[in-house]
CSV table of C-alpha atoms and ligand atoms in Angstrom, one decimal:
chain,number,residue,atom,x,y,z
U,1,UNK,CA,-7.2,79.9,-30.6
U,2,UNK,CA,-8.1,77.5,-27.9
U,3,UNK,CA,-8.4,78.9,-24.3
U,4,UNK,CA,-7.9,76.8,-21.3
U,5,UNK,CA,-11.3,74.9,-20.9
U,6,UNK,CA,-11.9,76.2,-17.5
U,7,UNK,CA,-12.7,79.6,-18.8
U,8,UNK,CA,-16.0,78.2,-20.3
U,9,UNK,CA,-17.5,78.0,-16.9
U,10,UNK,CA,-16.5,81.4,-15.7
U,11,UNK,CA,-18.7,84.5,-15.7
U,12,UNK,CA,-16.6,87.7,-15.7
U,13,UNK,CA,-16.9,89.6,-12.4
U,14,UNK,CA,-19.2,92.5,-12.8
U,15,UNK,CA,-17.8,95.6,-11.0
U,16,UNK,CA,-20.0,98.3,-9.7
U,17,UNK,CA,-20.7,100.8,-12.4
U,18,UNK,CA,-18.5,103.9,-12.7
U,19,UNK,CA,-19.7,107.4,-12.6
U,20,UNK,CA,-18.2,108.1,-16.0
U,21,UNK,CA,-20.8,105.5,-17.6
U,22,UNK,CA,-23.7,107.2,-16.3
U,23,UNK,CA,-22.3,110.6,-17.4
U,24,UNK,CA,-21.6,109.1,-20.9
U,25,UNK,CA,-24.8,107.0,-21.3
U,26,UNK,CA,-27.5,109.4,-19.6
U,27,UNK,CA,-25.8,112.8,-20.1
U,28,UNK,CA,-26.0,113.5,-16.3
U,29,UNK,CA,-23.4,115.8,-15.0
U,30,UNK,CA,-20.9,114.1,-12.9
U,31,UNK,CA,-21.5,116.2,-9.9
U,32,UNK,CA,-25.2,114.9,-9.8
U,33,UNK,CA,-24.2,111.3,-10.0
U,34,UNK,CA,-24.3,109.3,-6.7
U,35,UNK,CA,-22.3,106.1,-6.6
U,36,UNK,CA,-23.4,103.8,-3.9
U,37,UNK,CA,-22.4,100.6,-5.6
U,38,UNK,CA,-19.0,99.5,-4.6
U,39,UNK,CA,-18.7,99.8,-0.8
U,40,UNK,CA,-16.2,102.6,-1.0
U,41,UNK,CA,-15.8,105.1,1.7
U,42,UNK,CA,-18.0,108.0,1.2
U,43,UNK,CA,-15.9,110.5,3.3
U,44,UNK,CA,-13.4,110.3,0.5
U,45,UNK,CA,-9.6,110.0,0.8
U,46,UNK,CA,-7.9,110.8,4.2
U,47,UNK,CA,-6.3,114.1,3.5
U,48,UNK,CA,-3.3,113.0,5.4
U,49,UNK,CA,-2.9,110.1,3.3
U,50,UNK,CA,-3.5,112.2,0.2
U,51,UNK,CA,-0.6,114.5,1.2
U,52,UNK,CA,1.6,111.4,1.5
U,53,UNK,CA,0.7,110.3,-2.0
U,54,UNK,CA,1.6,113.7,-3.2
U,55,UNK,CA,5.0,113.6,-1.5
U,56,UNK,CA,5.8,110.2,-3.1
U,57,UNK,CA,4.7,111.3,-6.5
U,58,UNK,CA,8.3,112.0,-7.4
U,59,UNK,CA,9.2,108.4,-6.4
U,60,UNK,CA,7.2,106.8,-9.2
U,61,UNK,CA,10.3,105.7,-11.2
U,62,UNK,CA,11.4,103.5,-8.2
U,63,UNK,CA,10.2,100.0,-7.4
U,64,UNK,CA,8.6,99.9,-3.8
U,65,UNK,CA,10.4,98.2,-1.0
U,66,UNK,CA,9.6,94.6,-1.8
U,67,UNK,CA,10.0,93.6,1.9
U,68,UNK,CA,7.1,96.1,2.6
U,69,UNK,CA,9.0,96.4,6.1
U,70,UNK,CA,7.2,99.6,7.2
U,71,UNK,CA,3.7,98.4,6.2
U,72,UNK,CA,4.3,95.2,7.9
U,73,UNK,CA,5.5,96.9,10.9
U,74,UNK,CA,2.6,99.2,11.1
U,75,UNK,CA,0.2,96.1,10.6
U,76,UNK,CA,2.1,94.1,13.1
U,77,UNK,CA,1.7,97.0,15.7
U,78,UNK,CA,-2.0,97.3,14.9
U,79,UNK,CA,-2.8,93.5,15.3
U,80,UNK,CA,-0.2,92.5,17.7
U,81,UNK,CA,1.5,90.1,15.2
U,82,UNK,CA,4.9,89.7,13.6
U,83,UNK,CA,6.0,90.6,10.2
U,84,UNK,CA,6.4,86.9,9.0
U,85,UNK,CA,2.6,86.3,9.8
U,86,UNK,CA,1.8,88.9,6.9
U,87,UNK,CA,1.4,89.0,3.3
U,88,UNK,CA,0.4,91.9,1.3
U,89,UNK,CA,-1.8,91.9,-1.9
U,90,UNK,CA,-3.0,94.2,-4.5
U,91,UNK,CA,-6.2,94.2,-2.4
U,92,UNK,CA,-7.3,91.4,-0.6
U,93,UNK,CA,-8.5,90.1,-3.9
U,94,UNK,CA,-4.9,89.3,-4.8
U,95,UNK,CA,-4.2,87.4,-1.6
U,96,UNK,CA,-7.5,85.5,-2.5
U,97,UNK,CA,-5.8,84.7,-5.8
U,98,UNK,CA,-2.7,83.4,-4.1
U,99,UNK,CA,-4.7,81.1,-1.9
U,100,UNK,CA,-6.5,79.7,-4.7
U,101,UNK,CA,-3.5,79.0,-6.9
U,102,UNK,CA,-1.5,77.7,-4.0
U,103,UNK,CA,-4.1,75.1,-3.0
U,104,UNK,CA,-6.7,74.1,-5.8
U,105,UNK,CA,-6.6,71.9,-8.8
U,106,UNK,CA,-9.2,70.2,-11.0
U,107,UNK,CA,-9.7,67.5,-8.4
U,108,UNK,CA,-10.5,69.8,-5.5
U,109,UNK,CA,-13.5,71.9,-4.3
U,110,UNK,CA,-14.2,74.9,-2.2
U,111,UNK,CA,-17.0,75.6,0.2
U,112,UNK,CA,-18.8,78.9,0.7
U,113,UNK,CA,-22.2,80.2,1.8
U,114,UNK,CA,-25.1,80.4,-0.6
U,115,UNK,CA,-24.6,84.2,-1.3
U,116,UNK,CA,-21.1,85.7,-0.7
U,117,UNK,CA,-18.1,87.5,-2.3
U,118,UNK,CA,-18.2,86.5,-6.0
U,119,UNK,CA,-14.4,86.4,-6.4
U,120,UNK,CA,-14.1,83.1,-4.4
U,121,UNK,CA,-16.0,81.4,-7.0
U,122,UNK,CA,-14.1,83.0,-10.0
U,123,UNK,CA,-10.7,82.3,-8.5
U,124,UNK,CA,-11.7,78.5,-7.8
U,125,UNK,CA,-13.0,78.0,-11.2
U,126,UNK,CA,-9.8,79.5,-12.7
U,127,UNK,CA,-8.1,76.6,-11.1
U,128,UNK,CA,-10.8,74.2,-12.4
U,129,UNK,CA,-12.1,73.4,-8.9
U,130,UNK,CA,-15.7,72.9,-8.0
U,131,UNK,CA,-18.0,75.2,-6.0
U,132,UNK,CA,-19.9,73.9,-3.0
U,133,UNK,CA,-22.4,76.2,-1.6
U,134,UNK,CA,-24.5,75.9,1.7
U,135,UNK,CA,-28.4,76.5,1.5
U,136,UNK,CA,-28.1,79.8,3.4
U,137,UNK,CA,-26.5,83.1,3.0
U,138,UNK,CA,-25.8,83.2,6.7
U,139,UNK,CA,-22.7,81.1,7.9
U,140,UNK,CA,-24.3,78.2,9.8
U,141,UNK,CA,-22.5,75.7,11.6
U,142,UNK,CA,-24.7,72.6,10.8
U,143,UNK,CA,-24.8,73.6,7.0
U,144,UNK,CA,-21.1,74.1,6.7
U,145,UNK,CA,-20.3,70.8,8.6
U,146,UNK,CA,-22.7,68.8,6.5
U,147,UNK,CA,-21.3,70.1,3.3
U,148,UNK,CA,-17.6,69.8,4.7
U,149,UNK,CA,-18.1,66.2,5.7
U,150,UNK,CA,-19.7,65.3,2.3
U,151,UNK,CA,-17.2,67.1,-0.1
U,152,UNK,CA,-14.1,67.5,1.9
U,153,UNK,CA,-13.3,70.9,0.2
U,154,UNK,CA,-9.6,72.2,0.2
U,155,UNK,CA,-10.8,75.8,1.2
U,156,UNK,CA,-13.6,76.9,3.4
U,157,UNK,CA,-14.7,80.7,3.1
U,158,UNK,CA,-16.1,82.4,6.0
U,159,UNK,CA,-16.9,85.8,4.9
U,160,UNK,CA,-17.8,87.9,8.0
U,161,UNK,CA,-19.4,90.3,7.7
U,162,UNK,CA,-20.6,88.9,4.6
U,163,UNK,CA,-20.8,90.8,1.2
U,164,UNK,CA,-23.3,91.3,-0.6
U,165,UNK,CA,-25.7,90.5,2.3
U,166,UNK,CA,-24.4,92.5,5.2
U,167,UNK,CA,-25.0,90.1,8.0
U,168,UNK,CA,-22.1,88.9,10.3
U,169,UNK,CA,-21.4,85.6,11.9
U,170,UNK,CA,-20.4,85.7,15.6
U,171,UNK,CA,-16.8,85.1,16.8
U,172,UNK,CA,-18.2,82.1,18.7
U,173,UNK,CA,-19.7,80.5,15.7
U,174,UNK,CA,-16.7,81.2,13.5
U,175,UNK,CA,-14.5,79.5,16.0
U,176,UNK,CA,-16.8,76.4,16.4
U,177,UNK,CA,-16.5,76.0,12.5
U,178,UNK,CA,-12.8,76.4,12.5
U,179,UNK,CA,-12.5,73.9,15.5
U,180,UNK,CA,-14.6,71.2,13.4
U,181,UNK,CA,-12.8,71.5,10.1
U,182,UNK,CA,-9.9,69.3,9.4
U,183,UNK,CA,-6.6,70.5,9.1
U,184,UNK,CA,-6.3,69.5,5.6
U,185,UNK,CA,-8.6,72.2,4.6
U,186,UNK,CA,-7.7,75.9,4.7
U,187,UNK,CA,-10.3,78.3,6.4
U,188,UNK,CA,-10.4,81.7,5.1
U,189,UNK,CA,-11.8,84.5,7.5
U,190,UNK,CA,-12.6,87.4,5.2
U,191,UNK,CA,-12.8,90.4,7.4
U,192,UNK,CA,-12.9,93.2,4.6
U,193,UNK,CA,-15.7,94.8,6.6
U,194,UNK,CA,-14.6,93.8,10.2
U,195,UNK,CA,-14.1,97.5,11.2
U,196,UNK,CA,-17.8,98.1,10.8
U,197,UNK,CA,-18.9,94.9,12.7
U,198,UNK,CA,-16.4,95.2,15.5
U,199,UNK,CA,-17.6,98.9,16.0
U,200,UNK,CA,-21.2,97.7,16.1
U,201,UNK,CA,-20.9,94.6,18.6
U,202,UNK,CA,-18.1,92.8,20.2
U,203,UNK,CA,-20.0,89.7,19.6
U,204,UNK,CA,-18.9,89.9,15.9
U,205,UNK,CA,-15.3,91.3,16.4
U,206,UNK,CA,-12.8,88.8,15.2
U,207,UNK,CA,-9.1,90.0,15.1
U,208,UNK,CA,-6.1,88.1,13.3
U,209,UNK,CA,-4.6,87.2,16.7
U,210,UNK,CA,-7.9,85.3,17.5
U,211,UNK,CA,-7.0,83.0,14.8
U,212,UNK,CA,-3.3,82.7,14.7
U,213,UNK,CA,-3.2,79.6,16.9
U,214,UNK,CA,-4.8,77.7,14.0
U,215,UNK,CA,-2.3,76.5,11.5
U,216,UNK,CA,-4.9,76.0,8.7
U,217,UNK,CA,-6.6,79.5,9.2
U,218,UNK,CA,-6.0,82.8,7.4
U,219,UNK,CA,-7.4,86.2,8.3
U,220,UNK,CA,-7.8,88.7,5.3
U,221,UNK,CA,-8.2,92.5,5.7
U,222,UNK,CA,-8.3,95.4,3.4
U,223,UNK,CA,-7.4,99.2,3.4
U,224,UNK,CA,-10.4,99.7,0.8
U,225,UNK,CA,-13.2,100.2,2.9
U,226,UNK,CA,-12.8,101.8,6.3
U,227,UNK,CA,-9.5,103.3,5.5
U,228,UNK,CA,-10.7,104.8,2.3
U,229,UNK,CA,-8.2,103.5,-0.1
U,230,UNK,CA,-10.0,101.3,-2.7
U,231,UNK,CA,-8.2,103.1,-5.6
U,232,UNK,CA,-4.9,102.1,-4.0
U,233,UNK,CA,-5.5,98.5,-3.9
U,234,UNK,CA,-3.8,97.3,-0.8
U,235,UNK,CA,-5.1,94.3,1.3
U,236,UNK,CA,-3.3,91.6,3.5
U,237,UNK,CA,-3.4,88.1,4.7
U,238,UNK,CA,-2.4,87.2,8.4
U,239,UNK,CA,-1.7,83.5,9.3
U,240,UNK,CA,1.0,81.3,10.8
U,241,UNK,CA,4.6,81.7,9.1
U,242,UNK,CA,4.6,78.5,7.4
U,243,UNK,CA,1.3,79.1,5.5
U,244,UNK,CA,2.5,82.6,4.6
U,245,UNK,CA,5.6,81.3,3.3
U,246,UNK,CA,3.8,79.0,0.8
U,247,UNK,CA,1.7,81.9,-0.2
U,248,UNK,CA,4.9,84.0,-0.9
U,249,UNK,CA,5.6,81.5,-3.6
U,250,UNK,CA,2.6,82.9,-5.6
U,251,UNK,CA,3.5,86.5,-5.2
U,252,UNK,CA,5.2,88.4,-8.1
U,253,UNK,CA,7.7,91.1,-7.0
U,254,UNK,CA,6.5,94.6,-6.2
U,255,UNK,CA,2.9,93.6,-6.3
U,256,UNK,CA,1.6,96.9,-5.0
U,257,UNK,CA,2.9,100.3,-6.2
U,258,UNK,CA,5.2,102.8,-4.6
U,259,UNK,CA,2.3,105.0,-4.0
U,260,UNK,CA,0.1,102.4,-2.8
U,261,UNK,CA,2.6,101.4,-0.1
U,262,UNK,CA,3.1,104.7,1.1
U,263,UNK,CA,-0.5,105.5,1.2
U,264,UNK,CA,-1.4,102.2,3.1
U,265,UNK,CA,1.5,102.9,5.6
U,266,UNK,CA,0.1,106.4,6.3
U,267,UNK,CA,-3.4,105.1,6.5
U,268,UNK,CA,-2.4,102.4,8.9
U,269,UNK,CA,-1.0,104.9,11.3
U,270,UNK,CA,-4.2,107.1,11.4
U,271,UNK,CA,-7.0,105.3,13.0
U,272,UNK,CA,-8.9,108.8,13.7
U,273,UNK,CA,-9.9,108.6,10.0
U,274,UNK,CA,-11.4,105.0,10.6
U,275,UNK,CA,-13.3,106.2,13.6
U,276,UNK,CA,-14.6,109.3,11.8
U,277,UNK,CA,-15.9,107.0,9.0
U,278,UNK,CA,-17.6,104.8,11.4
U,279,UNK,CA,-19.2,107.5,13.2
U,280,UNK,CA,-20.6,108.9,10.0
U,281,UNK,CA,-21.7,105.6,8.9
U,282,UNK,CA,-23.6,104.7,11.9
U,283,UNK,CA,-25.4,107.8,12.0
U,284,UNK,CA,-26.3,107.4,8.2
U,285,UNK,CA,-27.3,103.8,8.3
U,286,UNK,CA,-30.0,104.4,10.7
U,287,UNK,CA,-31.7,106.5,8.1
U,288,UNK,CA,-31.9,103.5,5.7
U,289,UNK,CA,-33.4,101.4,8.4
U,290,UNK,CA,-36.1,103.8,9.2
U,291,UNK,CA,-36.7,104.3,5.5
U,292,UNK,CA,-37.1,100.6,5.0
U,293,UNK,CA,-39.6,100.4,7.7
U,294,UNK,CA,-41.6,103.3,6.5
U,295,UNK,CA,-41.8,102.0,3.0
U,296,UNK,CA,-42.7,98.6,4.4
U,297,UNK,CA,-39.9,96.4,3.0
U,298,UNK,CA,-37.3,94.3,4.7
U,299,UNK,CA,-33.7,94.7,5.0
U,300,UNK,CA,-30.8,92.6,6.2
U,301,UNK,CA,-29.4,93.8,9.7
U,302,UNK,CA,-26.0,95.1,8.4
U,303,UNK,CA,-22.6,94.8,10.0
U,304,UNK,CA,-21.0,96.5,6.9
U,305,UNK,CA,-20.7,99.7,5.2
U,306,UNK,CA,-23.7,98.9,3.0
U,307,UNK,CA,-27.3,97.8,3.6
U,308,UNK,CA,-29.3,95.0,1.5
U,309,UNK,CA,-33.0,95.8,0.9
U,310,UNK,CA,-35.1,92.8,0.3
U,311,UNK,CA,-38.2,93.2,-2.0
U,312,UNK,CA,-41.4,91.1,-2.4
U,313,UNK,CA,-43.0,90.3,-5.6
U,314,UNK,CA,-44.6,93.6,-5.9
U,315,UNK,CA,-41.1,95.1,-6.5
U,316,UNK,CA,-38.4,94.1,-8.9
U,317,UNK,CA,-34.8,94.9,-8.0
U,318,UNK,CA,-33.7,95.2,-11.7
U,319,UNK,CA,-36.3,97.4,-12.7
U,320,UNK,CA,-35.7,99.7,-9.7
U,321,UNK,CA,-31.9,99.5,-10.2
U,322,UNK,CA,-32.3,100.5,-14.0
U,323,UNK,CA,-34.7,103.3,-13.3
U,324,UNK,CA,-32.4,104.8,-10.4
U,325,UNK,CA,-29.3,104.6,-12.7
U,326,UNK,CA,-31.1,106.6,-15.4
U,327,UNK,CA,-31.5,109.1,-12.6
U,328,UNK,CA,-27.9,109.1,-11.8
U,329,UNK,CA,-28.1,106.9,-8.6
U,330,UNK,CA,-25.7,103.8,-9.0
U,331,UNK,CA,-26.6,101.0,-6.5
U,332,UNK,CA,-26.1,97.0,-6.7
U,333,UNK,CA,-28.8,95.1,-8.1
U,334,UNK,CA,-28.5,91.5,-6.4
U,335,UNK,CA,-30.8,89.6,-9.2
U,336,UNK,CA,-27.5,87.9,-10.4
U,337,UNK,CA,-27.1,86.4,-7.0
U,338,UNK,CA,-30.6,85.0,-7.2
U,339,UNK,CA,-32.0,87.6,-4.9
U,340,UNK,CA,-34.8,90.1,-5.6
U,341,UNK,CA,-32.8,92.6,-3.6
U,342,UNK,CA,-30.4,95.6,-3.8
U,343,UNK,CA,-27.2,96.6,-2.0
U,344,UNK,CA,-26.7,100.1,-1.3
U,345,UNK,CA,-23.4,101.6,0.0
U,346,UNK,CA,-24.1,103.9,3.0
U,347,UNK,CA,-23.2,107.5,1.5
U,348,UNK,CA,-22.7,110.9,2.9
U,349,UNK,CA,-25.9,112.6,4.3
U,350,UNK,CA,-26.3,114.6,0.8
U,351,UNK,CA,-25.9,111.4,-1.1
U,352,UNK,CA,-28.4,109.5,0.9
U,353,UNK,CA,-30.9,112.3,0.7
U,354,UNK,CA,-30.7,112.1,-3.1
U,355,UNK,CA,-31.0,108.2,-2.8
U,356,UNK,CA,-34.0,108.4,-0.6
U,357,UNK,CA,-35.7,111.1,-3.0
U,358,UNK,CA,-34.8,109.2,-6.1
U,359,UNK,CA,-35.8,105.9,-4.7
U,360,UNK,CA,-39.2,107.3,-3.6
U,361,UNK,CA,-40.0,108.6,-6.9
U,362,UNK,CA,-38.9,105.6,-8.8
U,363,UNK,CA,-41.2,103.2,-6.7
U,364,UNK,CA,-44.3,105.4,-6.5
M,1,PMP,N1,-13.6,90.5,0.3
M,1,PMP,C1,-14.8,91.0,0.4
M,1,PMP,C2,-15.7,90.3,1.2
M,1,PMP,C3,-14.9,92.1,-0.4
M,1,PMP,O1,-16.1,92.6,-0.3
M,1,PMP,C4,-14.0,92.8,-1.2
M,1,PMP,C5,-14.3,93.9,-2.1
M,1,PMP,N2,-15.4,94.1,-2.6
M,1,PMP,C6,-12.9,92.1,-1.2
M,1,PMP,C7,-12.6,90.9,-0.3
M,1,PMP,C8,-11.5,92.5,-1.9
M,1,PMP,O2,-11.3,93.8,-1.5
M,1,PMP,P1,-10.0,94.7,-2.0
M,1,PMP,O3,-9.4,93.7,-3.2
M,1,PMP,O4,-10.3,96.0,-2.4
M,1,PMP,O5,-9.1,94.5,-0.8
């Protein structure tokens, strides 16, 4: 059998390792495994949302409302936009897929920072498109404009805050890049972690309505992080109606489940859970900064729900990650991104205590 030749060039996305794998491979009891690898919300599922999921369990035989009227209404209210500005995806991942399929082909290219969310590359390669990266992981105007002028990409990805590095780009810089990019390219502002950045500093806060004046810009958001619904797979894109209408042509019917839809509606109406998540996060991330300083290694100032530790030659991120895994602590090694670094999702106080203890033992 001969598969599409574009597949030769694609490396499968490596998701964070599940707790079950550590239980199976290392015989560690599930309750002693700490997973800080996938930027999930450590508080757990919002109890009010869990209740709604339970209430909807008897509706599993019904397809969801394909217009997603209530969810769009909740998002419209949250962001002061209209329902025809919104497309819902099975995670913002699926919206990225719609975007790539709608715009790319083998003659096109996409532009992104040196180290950023891996799915941009995978979806682009599925379409046979070329990947152009700037030199820095930060989103720098000069680097983006130089690459844009040279390659004329069809999509420009601005991931702010950026995964897996955790840094953010100011709203001013994002708008400066958007203004300078020609209307023939789509600019994707991926705000998967925006709630954390906005809570930390207004300089980095970008809302969909800041971008709605541009016909070639789409804002992406997700319920997977601050809203604690990673397992429900709900994300969204917000843009001008003409752009949304094109993306709709890529969407299969009923693309999120009845339970996911109910959960996202409930989550969207309960901002208190987001505030609680961010308060815990802000307390706990300080401990990671202090820990790095005490242990004399660098970290990237984080605007997300994770922190990236940078190591010098005396420490090897893969060796540390493997040793931690054997002790039941799952974090994300960034060696595959060409960095001697690791990304750690900020956990609960107890999870973080375990991380600090195990990390100290591993490196000593
Ligand atoms: N964008 C970024 C920057 C991400 O980190 C992620 C999740 N890791 C996504 C998009 C996709 O998130 P989801 O599909 O869960 O909405």
